[in-house]
Coordinates of C-alpha atoms and ligand atoms in Angstrom, one line a residue:
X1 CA 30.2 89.7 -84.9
X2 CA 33.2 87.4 -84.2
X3 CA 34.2 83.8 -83.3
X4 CA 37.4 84.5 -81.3
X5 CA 39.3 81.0 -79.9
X6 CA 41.5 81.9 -76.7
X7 CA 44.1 79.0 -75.9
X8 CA 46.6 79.2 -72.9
X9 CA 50.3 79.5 -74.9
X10 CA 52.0 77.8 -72.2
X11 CA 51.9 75.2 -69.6
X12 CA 48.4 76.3 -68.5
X13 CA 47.5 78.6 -65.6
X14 CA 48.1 81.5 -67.8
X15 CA 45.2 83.8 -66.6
X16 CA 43.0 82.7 -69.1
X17 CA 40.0 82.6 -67.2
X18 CA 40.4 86.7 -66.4
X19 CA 40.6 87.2 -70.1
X20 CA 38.0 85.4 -71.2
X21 CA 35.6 87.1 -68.1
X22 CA 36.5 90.0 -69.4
X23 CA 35.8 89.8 -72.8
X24 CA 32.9 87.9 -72.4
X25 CA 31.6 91.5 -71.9
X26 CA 30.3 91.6 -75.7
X27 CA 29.7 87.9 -76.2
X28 CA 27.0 86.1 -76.5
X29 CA 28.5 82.7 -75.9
X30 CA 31.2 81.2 -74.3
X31 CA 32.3 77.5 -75.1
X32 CA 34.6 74.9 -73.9
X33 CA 36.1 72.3 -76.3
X34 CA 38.6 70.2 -74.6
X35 CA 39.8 68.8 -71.1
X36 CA 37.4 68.4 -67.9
X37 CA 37.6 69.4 -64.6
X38 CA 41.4 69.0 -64.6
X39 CA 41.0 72.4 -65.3
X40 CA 40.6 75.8 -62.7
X41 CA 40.4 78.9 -64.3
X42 CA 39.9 82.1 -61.3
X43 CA 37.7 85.2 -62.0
X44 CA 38.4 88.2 -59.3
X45 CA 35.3 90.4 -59.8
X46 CA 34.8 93.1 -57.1
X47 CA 37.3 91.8 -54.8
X48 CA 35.7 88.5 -55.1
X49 CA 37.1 85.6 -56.2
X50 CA 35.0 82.5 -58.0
X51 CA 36.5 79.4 -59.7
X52 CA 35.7 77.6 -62.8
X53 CA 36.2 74.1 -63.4
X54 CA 33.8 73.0 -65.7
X55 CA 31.9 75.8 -66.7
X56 CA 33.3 78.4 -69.0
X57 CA 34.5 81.5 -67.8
X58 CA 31.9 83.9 -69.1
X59 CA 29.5 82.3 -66.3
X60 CA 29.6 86.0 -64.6
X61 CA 27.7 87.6 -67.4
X62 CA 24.3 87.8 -67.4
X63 CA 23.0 86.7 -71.0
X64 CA 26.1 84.7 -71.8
X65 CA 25.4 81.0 -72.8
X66 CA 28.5 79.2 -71.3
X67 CA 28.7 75.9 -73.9
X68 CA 30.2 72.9 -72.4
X69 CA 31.2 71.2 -76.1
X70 CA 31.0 67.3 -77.9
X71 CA 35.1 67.4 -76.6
X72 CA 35.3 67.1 -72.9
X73 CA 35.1 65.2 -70.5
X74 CA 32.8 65.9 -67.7
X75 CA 32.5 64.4 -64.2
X76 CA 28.9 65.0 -63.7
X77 CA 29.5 65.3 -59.4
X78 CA 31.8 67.9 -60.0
X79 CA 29.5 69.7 -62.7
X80 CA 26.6 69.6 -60.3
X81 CA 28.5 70.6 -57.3
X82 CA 29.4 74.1 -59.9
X83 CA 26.1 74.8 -61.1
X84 CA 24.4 74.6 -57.6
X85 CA 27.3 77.1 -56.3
X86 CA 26.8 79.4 -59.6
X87 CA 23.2 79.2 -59.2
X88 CA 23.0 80.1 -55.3
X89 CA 25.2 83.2 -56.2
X90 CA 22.0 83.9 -58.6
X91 CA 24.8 83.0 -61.5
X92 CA 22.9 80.9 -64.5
X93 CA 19.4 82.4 -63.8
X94 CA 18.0 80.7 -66.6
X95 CA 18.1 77.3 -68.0
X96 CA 19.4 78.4 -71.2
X97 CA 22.2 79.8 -69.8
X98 CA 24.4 76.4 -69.6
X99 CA 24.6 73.6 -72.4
X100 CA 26.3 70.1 -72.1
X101 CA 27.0 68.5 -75.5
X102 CA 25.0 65.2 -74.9
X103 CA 28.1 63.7 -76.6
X104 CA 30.4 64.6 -74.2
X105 CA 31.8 61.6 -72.2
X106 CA 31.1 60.8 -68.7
X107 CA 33.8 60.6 -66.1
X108 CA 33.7 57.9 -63.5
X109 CA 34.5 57.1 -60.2
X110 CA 37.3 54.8 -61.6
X111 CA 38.3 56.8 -64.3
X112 CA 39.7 59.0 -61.2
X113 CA 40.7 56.0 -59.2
X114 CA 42.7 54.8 -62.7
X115 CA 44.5 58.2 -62.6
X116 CA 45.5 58.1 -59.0
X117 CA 46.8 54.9 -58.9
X118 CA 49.3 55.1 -62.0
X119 CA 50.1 58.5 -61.0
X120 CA 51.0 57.4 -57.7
X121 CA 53.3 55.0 -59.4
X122 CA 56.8 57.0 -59.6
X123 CA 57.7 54.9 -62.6
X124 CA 54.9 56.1 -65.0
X125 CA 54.2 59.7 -63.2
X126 CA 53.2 62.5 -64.9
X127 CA 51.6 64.5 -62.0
X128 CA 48.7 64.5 -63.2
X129 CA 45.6 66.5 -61.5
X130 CA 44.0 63.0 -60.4
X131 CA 41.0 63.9 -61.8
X132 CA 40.2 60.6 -64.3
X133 CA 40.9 62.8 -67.5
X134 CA 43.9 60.3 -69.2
X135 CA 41.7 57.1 -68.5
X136 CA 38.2 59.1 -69.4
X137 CA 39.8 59.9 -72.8
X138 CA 40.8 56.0 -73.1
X139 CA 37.5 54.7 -72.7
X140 CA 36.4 56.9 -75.7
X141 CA 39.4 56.0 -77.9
X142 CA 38.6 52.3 -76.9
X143 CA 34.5 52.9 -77.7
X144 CA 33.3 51.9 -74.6
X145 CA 32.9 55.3 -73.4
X146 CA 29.6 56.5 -71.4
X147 CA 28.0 59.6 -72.9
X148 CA 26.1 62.6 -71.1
X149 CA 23.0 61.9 -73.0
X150 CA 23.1 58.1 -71.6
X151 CA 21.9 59.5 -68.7
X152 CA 18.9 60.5 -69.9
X153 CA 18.2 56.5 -71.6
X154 CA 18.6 54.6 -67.7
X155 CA 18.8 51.3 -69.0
X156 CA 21.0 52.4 -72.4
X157 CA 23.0 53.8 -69.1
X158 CA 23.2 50.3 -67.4
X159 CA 23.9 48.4 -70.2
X160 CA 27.4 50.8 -71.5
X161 CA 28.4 51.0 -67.6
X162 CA 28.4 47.7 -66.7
X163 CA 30.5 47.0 -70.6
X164 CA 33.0 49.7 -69.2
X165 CA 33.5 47.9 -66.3
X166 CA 34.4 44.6 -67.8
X167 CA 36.5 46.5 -70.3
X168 CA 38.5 48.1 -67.3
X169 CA 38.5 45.4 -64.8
X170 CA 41.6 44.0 -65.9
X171 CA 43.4 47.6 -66.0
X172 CA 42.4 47.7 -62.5
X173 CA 42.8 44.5 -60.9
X174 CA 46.5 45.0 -62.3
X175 CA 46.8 48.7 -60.5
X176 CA 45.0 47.2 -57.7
X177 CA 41.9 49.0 -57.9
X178 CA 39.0 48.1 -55.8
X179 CA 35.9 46.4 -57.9
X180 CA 33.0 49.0 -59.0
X181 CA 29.6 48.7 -57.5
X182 CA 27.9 49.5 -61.0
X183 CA 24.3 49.7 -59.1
X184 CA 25.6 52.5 -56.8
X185 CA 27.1 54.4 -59.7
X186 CA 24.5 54.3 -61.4
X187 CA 22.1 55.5 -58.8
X188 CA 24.1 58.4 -57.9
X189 CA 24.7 59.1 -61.4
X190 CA 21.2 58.9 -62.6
X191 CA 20.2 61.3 -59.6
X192 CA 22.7 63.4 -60.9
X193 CA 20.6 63.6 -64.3
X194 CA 17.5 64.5 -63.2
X195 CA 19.3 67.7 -62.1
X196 CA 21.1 68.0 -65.6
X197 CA 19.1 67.0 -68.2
X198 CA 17.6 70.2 -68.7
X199 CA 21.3 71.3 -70.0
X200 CA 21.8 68.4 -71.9
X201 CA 21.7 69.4 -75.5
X202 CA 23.5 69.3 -79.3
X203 CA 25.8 71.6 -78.5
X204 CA 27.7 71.5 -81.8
X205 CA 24.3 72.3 -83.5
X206 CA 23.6 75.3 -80.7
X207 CA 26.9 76.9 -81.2
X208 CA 26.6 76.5 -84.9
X209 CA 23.5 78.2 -85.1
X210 CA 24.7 81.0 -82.9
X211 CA 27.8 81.8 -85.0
X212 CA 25.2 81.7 -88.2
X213 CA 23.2 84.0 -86.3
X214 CA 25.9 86.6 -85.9
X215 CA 27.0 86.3 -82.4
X216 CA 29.7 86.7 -80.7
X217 CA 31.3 83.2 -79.8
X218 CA 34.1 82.9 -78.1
X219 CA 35.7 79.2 -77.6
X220 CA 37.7 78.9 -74.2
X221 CA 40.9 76.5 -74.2
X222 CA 41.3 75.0 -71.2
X223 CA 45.1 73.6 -70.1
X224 CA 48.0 75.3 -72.6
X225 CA 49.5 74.7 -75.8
X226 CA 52.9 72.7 -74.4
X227 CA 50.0 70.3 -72.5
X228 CA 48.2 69.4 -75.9
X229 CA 47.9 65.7 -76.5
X230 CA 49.9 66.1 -80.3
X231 CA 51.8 68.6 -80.0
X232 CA 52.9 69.3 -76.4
X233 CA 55.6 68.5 -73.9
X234 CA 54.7 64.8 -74.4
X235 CA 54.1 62.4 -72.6
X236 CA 53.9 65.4 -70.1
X237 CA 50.8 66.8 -71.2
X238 CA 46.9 66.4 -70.9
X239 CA 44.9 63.6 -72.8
X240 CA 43.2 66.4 -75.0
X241 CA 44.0 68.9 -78.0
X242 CA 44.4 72.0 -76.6
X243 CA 45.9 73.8 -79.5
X244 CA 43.3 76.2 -81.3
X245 CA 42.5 73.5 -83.9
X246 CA 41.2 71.6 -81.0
X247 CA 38.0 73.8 -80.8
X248 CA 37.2 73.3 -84.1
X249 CA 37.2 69.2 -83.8
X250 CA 35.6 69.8 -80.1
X251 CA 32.7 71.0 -81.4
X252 CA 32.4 70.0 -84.8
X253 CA 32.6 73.4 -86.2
X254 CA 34.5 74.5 -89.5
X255 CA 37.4 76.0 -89.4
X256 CA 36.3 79.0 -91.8
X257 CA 34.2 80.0 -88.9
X258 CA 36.8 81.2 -87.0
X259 CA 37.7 84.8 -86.9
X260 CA 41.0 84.8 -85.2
X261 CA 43.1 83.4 -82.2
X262 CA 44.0 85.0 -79.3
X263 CA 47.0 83.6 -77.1
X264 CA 47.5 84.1 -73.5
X265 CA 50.6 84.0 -71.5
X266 CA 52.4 85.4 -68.6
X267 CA 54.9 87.3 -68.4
X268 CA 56.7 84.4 -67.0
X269 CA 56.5 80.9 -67.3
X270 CA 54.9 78.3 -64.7
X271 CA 54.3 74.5 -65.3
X272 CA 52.4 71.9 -62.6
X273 CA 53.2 68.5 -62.6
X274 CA 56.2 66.7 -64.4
X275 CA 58.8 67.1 -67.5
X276 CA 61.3 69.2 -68.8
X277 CA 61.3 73.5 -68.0
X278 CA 64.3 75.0 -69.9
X279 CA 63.6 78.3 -67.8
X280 CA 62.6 76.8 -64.8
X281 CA 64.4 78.7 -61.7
X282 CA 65.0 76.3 -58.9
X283 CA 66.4 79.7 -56.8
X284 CA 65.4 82.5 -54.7
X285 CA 64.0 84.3 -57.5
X286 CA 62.1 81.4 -58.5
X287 CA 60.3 81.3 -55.2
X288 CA 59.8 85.2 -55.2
X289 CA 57.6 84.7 -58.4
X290 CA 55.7 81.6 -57.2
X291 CA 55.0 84.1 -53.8
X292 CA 53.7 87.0 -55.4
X293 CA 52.3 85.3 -58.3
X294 CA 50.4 82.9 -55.7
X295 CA 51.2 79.8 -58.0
X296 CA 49.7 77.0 -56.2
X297 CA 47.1 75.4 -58.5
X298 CA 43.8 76.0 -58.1
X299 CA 42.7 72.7 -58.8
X300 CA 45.3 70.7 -56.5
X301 CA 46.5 73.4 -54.6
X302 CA 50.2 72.0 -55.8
X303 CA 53.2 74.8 -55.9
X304 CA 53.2 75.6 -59.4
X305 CA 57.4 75.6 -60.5
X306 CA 58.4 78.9 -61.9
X307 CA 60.6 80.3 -64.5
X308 CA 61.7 83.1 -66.8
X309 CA 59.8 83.3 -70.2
X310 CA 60.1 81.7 -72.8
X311 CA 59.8 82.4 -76.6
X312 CA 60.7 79.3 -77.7
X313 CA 58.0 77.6 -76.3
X314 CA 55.5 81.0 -77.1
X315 CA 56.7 80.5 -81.1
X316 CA 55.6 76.8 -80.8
X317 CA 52.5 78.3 -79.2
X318 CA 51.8 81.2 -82.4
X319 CA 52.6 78.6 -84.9
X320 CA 50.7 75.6 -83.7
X321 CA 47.4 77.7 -83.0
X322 CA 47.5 80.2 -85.6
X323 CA 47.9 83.0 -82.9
X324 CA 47.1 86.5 -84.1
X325 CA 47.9 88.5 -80.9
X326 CA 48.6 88.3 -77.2
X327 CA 47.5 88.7 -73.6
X328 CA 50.4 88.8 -71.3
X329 CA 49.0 88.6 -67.9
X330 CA 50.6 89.0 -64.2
X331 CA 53.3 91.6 -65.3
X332 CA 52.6 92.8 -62.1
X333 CA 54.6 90.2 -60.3
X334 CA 57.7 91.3 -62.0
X335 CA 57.5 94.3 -61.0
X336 CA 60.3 95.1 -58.5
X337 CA 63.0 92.7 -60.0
X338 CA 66.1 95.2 -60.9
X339 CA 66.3 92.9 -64.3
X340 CA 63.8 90.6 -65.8
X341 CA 65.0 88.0 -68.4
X342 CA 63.6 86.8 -71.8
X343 CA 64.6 83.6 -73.1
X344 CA 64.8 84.2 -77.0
X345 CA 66.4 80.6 -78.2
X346 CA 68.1 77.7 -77.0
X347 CA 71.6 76.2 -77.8
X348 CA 71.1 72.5 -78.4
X349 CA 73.9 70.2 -79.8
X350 CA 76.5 73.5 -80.7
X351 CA 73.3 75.0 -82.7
X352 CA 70.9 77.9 -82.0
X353 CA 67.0 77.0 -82.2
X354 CA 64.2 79.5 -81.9
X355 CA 61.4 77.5 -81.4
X356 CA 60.9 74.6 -78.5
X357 CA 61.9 71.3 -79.4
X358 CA 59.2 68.8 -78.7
X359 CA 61.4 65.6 -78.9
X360 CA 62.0 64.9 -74.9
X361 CA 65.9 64.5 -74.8
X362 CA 66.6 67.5 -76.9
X363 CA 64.2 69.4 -74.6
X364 CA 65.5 68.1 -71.7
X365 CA 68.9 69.0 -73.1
X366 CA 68.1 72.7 -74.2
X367 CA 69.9 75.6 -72.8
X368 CA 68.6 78.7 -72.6
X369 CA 69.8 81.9 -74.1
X370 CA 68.6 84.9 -72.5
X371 CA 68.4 88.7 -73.2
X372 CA 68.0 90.9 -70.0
X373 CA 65.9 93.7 -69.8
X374 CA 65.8 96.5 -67.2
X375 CA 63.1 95.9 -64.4
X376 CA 60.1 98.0 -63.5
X377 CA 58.8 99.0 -59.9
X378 CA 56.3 97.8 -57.9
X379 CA 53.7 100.0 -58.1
X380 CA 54.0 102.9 -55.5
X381 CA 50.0 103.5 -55.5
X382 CA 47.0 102.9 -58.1
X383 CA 47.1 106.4 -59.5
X384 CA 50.8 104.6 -60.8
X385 CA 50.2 101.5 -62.5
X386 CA 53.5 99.3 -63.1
X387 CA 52.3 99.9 -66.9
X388 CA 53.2 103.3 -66.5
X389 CA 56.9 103.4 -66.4
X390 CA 59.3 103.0 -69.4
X391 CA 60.7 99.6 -68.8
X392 CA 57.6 97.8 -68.8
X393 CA 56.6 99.2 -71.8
X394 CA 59.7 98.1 -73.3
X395 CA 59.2 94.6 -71.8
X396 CA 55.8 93.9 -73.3
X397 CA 56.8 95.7 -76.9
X398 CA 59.9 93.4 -77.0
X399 CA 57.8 90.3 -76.6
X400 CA 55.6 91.4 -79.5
X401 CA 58.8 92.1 -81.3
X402 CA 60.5 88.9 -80.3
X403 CA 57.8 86.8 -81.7
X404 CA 56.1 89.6 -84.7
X405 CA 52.7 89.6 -83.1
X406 CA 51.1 92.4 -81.9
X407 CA 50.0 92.3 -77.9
X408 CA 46.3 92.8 -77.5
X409 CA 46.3 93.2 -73.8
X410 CA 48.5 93.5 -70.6
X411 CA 47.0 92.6 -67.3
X412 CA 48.5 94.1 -63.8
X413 CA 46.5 92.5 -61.5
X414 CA 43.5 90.0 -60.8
X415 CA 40.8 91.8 -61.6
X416 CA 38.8 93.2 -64.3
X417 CA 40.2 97.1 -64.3
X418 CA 43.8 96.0 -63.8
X419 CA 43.7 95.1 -67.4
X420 CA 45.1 97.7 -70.6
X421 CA 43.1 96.0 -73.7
X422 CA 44.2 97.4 -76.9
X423 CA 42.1 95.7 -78.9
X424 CA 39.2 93.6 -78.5
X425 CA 38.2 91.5 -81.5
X426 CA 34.8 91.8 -80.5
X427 CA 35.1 95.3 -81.1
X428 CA 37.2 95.9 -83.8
X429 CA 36.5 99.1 -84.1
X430 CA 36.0 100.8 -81.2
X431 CA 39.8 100.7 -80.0
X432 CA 42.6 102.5 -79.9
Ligands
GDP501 P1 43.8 79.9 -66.0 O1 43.7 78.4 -65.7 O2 44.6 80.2 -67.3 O3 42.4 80.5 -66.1 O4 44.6 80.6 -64.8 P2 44.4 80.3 -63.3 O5 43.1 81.0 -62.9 O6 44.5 78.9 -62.9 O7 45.7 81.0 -62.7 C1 45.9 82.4 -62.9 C2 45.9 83.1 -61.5 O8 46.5 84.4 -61.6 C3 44.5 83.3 -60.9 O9 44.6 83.2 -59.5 C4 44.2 84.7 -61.3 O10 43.3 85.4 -60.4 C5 45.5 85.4 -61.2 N1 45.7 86.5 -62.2 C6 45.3 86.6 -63.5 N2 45.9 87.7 -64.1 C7 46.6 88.3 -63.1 C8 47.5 89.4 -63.1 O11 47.7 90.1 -64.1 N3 48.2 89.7 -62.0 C9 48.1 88.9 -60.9 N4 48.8 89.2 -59.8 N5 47.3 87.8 -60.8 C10 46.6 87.5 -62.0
IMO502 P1 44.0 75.2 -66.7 O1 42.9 75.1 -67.7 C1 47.9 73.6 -65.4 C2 48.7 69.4 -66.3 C3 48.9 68.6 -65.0 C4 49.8 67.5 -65.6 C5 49.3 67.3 -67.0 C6 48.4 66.1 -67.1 O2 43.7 75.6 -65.3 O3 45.1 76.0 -67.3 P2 45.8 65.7 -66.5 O4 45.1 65.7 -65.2 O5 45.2 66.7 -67.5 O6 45.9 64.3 -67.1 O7 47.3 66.2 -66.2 O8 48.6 68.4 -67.4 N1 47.4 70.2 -66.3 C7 47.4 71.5 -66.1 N2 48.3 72.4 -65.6 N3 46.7 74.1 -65.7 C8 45.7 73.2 -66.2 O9 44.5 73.6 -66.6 C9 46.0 71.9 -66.3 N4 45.3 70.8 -66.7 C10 46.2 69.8 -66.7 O10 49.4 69.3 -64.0 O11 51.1 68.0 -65.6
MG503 MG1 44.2 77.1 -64.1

């Protein structure tokens, strides 16, 4: 048995979903901690493609309890609207199959409207995704916030929506928000739990009890490292910890229960939304990746900006989450580039750093210094997987170098078979 954490290592968008679908092979339970439906993780299985917002990525597997932990933040219209397209697909046969901590805080219709509204504001724009998960986070860090289980107590419901409102009403009077009708929220919410409450649940305690039980658990980050509330790119990040300690806190689990870390990243960087991007390429080459990478998000269909990668930010990334090895994913869509660049450190102020800066002037001021390797083909048919040839090797075994961990997987391709896993911690043992 294992408890393995999986955190996106950079800006999010990382393929993180694909990892954890395919893992999720020889686990038991699967188990978000952080973030809400800010979030789009895509899962290509047999040429299809599904996405998940809400609902862990091990939602595919048959058997697999997909945990939605104490952490999040969950907009109940958006949950619903997932389990009722899971559920026609004959996905989450039984009720056991999905848990929402009953501690998990509600997202509301002005939460979003909060989010839009300051975002739209060029002077205090982050690009955010819009979906309410800054001001749902500052409800709870006031303690007005509106919990899942509340909606199974209608009149404990009533009474902490209509104190959020008066909390917020000045917040949005000032942004020019419209005035909530708190009796048709709550009847749309509190149709919305009759259809939930079966889900609703101590997750914390469930996941505990699995991990005691010798499962296999396996907590899902959502966003990336650079987005985490302490530690990111801030103020250009998400409102939650996304670093690995952040599952532990999620859903009130120790950290001695954790078996190991695993990091994803791509082979490149991409970031949605604001701030600095030391690799970022503004060029021809830039728009090549974001082609044949298709990065446009999946939540807000923006174009996702590209660059080379970066092992700066990736040693931030190892250090702050304790990672013990690595994904890299879409090292297919380098394929065909006659070099392919690796930023190993930046000069900042006449000095050479190694690991990302988080202070926003020095980032914004770091240079990047890059070592270039030899490209790698585009793959001339399937019996001749990019993976093949020399120089990709070389790239992926001078990333594990570059930053002294080993790399657990390389993925050439969407789906579950383009993938070379080299170990799985679920299966210690069984690999080469
Ligand atoms: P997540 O948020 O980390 O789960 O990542 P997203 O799903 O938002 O974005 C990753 C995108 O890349 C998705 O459309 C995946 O289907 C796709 N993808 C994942 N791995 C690979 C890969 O190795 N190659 C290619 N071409 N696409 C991939
Ligand atoms: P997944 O889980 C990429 C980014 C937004 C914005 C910042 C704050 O699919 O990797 P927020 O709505 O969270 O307040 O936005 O964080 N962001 C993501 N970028 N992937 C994500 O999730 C993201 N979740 C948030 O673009 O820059
Ligand atoms: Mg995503």
């Amino acid at each position: 048995m294992a408890v393995v954490i999986v955190v996106g290592a950079q800006w999010g968008d990382e393929g993180k979903g694909k990892i954890v679908d395919l893992l999720t092979e020889r686990a038991q339970m699967v188990v978000r901690w952080a973030g809400g439906a800010n979030a789009g993780h895509t899962l290509v299985v047999d040429g299809k493609k599904h996405v998940t917002r809400l609902i862990p990525s091990g939602v595919l597997r048959a058997g697999v309890t997909c945990v939605l932990g104490e952490g999040m933040v969950v907009d109940p219209t958006v949950l619903v609207d997932e389990v009722r397209g899971f559920r026609a697909q004959g996905f989450l046969a039984r009720h056991q199959d999905l848990v929402v901590a009953a501690r998990a805080h509600l997202t509301m219709p002005y939460h979003r409207e909060i989010d839009r509204l300051r975002d739209e504001r060029p002077e205090n724009s982050i690009g955010t995704t819009r979906k309410g998960i800054g001001p749902t986070y500052e409800s709870k860090a006031a303690r007005t916030g509106v919990r899942m289980g509340d909606l199974l107590h209608p009149e404990r419901f009533r009474g902490q929506l209509a104190r959020q409102i008066e909390h917020l009403m000045p917040l949005l009077t000032a942004l020019g928000g419209a005035v909530p009708d708190a009796t048709e929220i709550a009847a749309h919410y509190l149709a919305l739990a009759d259809e939930l409450r079966p889900y609703i649940a101590d997750a914390s305690k469930l996941v505990h009890d699995a991990i005691v039980r010798g499962d296999n658990v396996m907590f899902e980050g959502a966003q990336g490292v650079l987005l985490d509330i302490d530690h990111g790119t801030y103020p250009f990040v998400t409102s939650s910890s996304s670093t690995a300690g952040g599952a532990c806190a999620g859903l009130g689990i120790g950290p001695t229960k954790i078996d190991t870390v695993l990091g994803i990243a791509k082979g490149y960087a991409t970031r949605v939304g604001g701030g600095p991007f030391p690799t970022e390429l503004t060029d021809a080459t830039g728009d090549l990746l974001r082609k044949r990478g298709n990065e446009f998000g999946s939540v807000t269909g923006r174009p996702r900006r590209c660059g080379w990668l970066d092992l700066p930010a990736l040693r931030l990334a190892v250090r702050t989450s304790g990672i013990e090895g690595l994904a890299l994913t879409k090292l297919d869509v380098l394929a065909g580039l006659e070099r392919v660049r690796i930023c190993t450190g930046y000069r900042l102020g006449g000095a050479t750093v190694d690991e990302m800066p988080l202070d926003i002037d020095d980032l914004a001021a770091a240079e990047p210094i890059y070592e270039d390797l030899e490209g790698w083909p585009a793959a001339a048919s399937s019996d001749t997987p990019p993976s093949a040839t020399k120089a990709a090797t070389r790239f992926v075994a001078r990333v594990g170098e570059l930053l002294d961990r080993p790399v657990w997987a390389t993925s050439w391709g969407a789906g579950r078979s383009e993938t070379i896993l080299t170990y799985d911690p679920f299966a210690p043992d069984a690999m080469v």
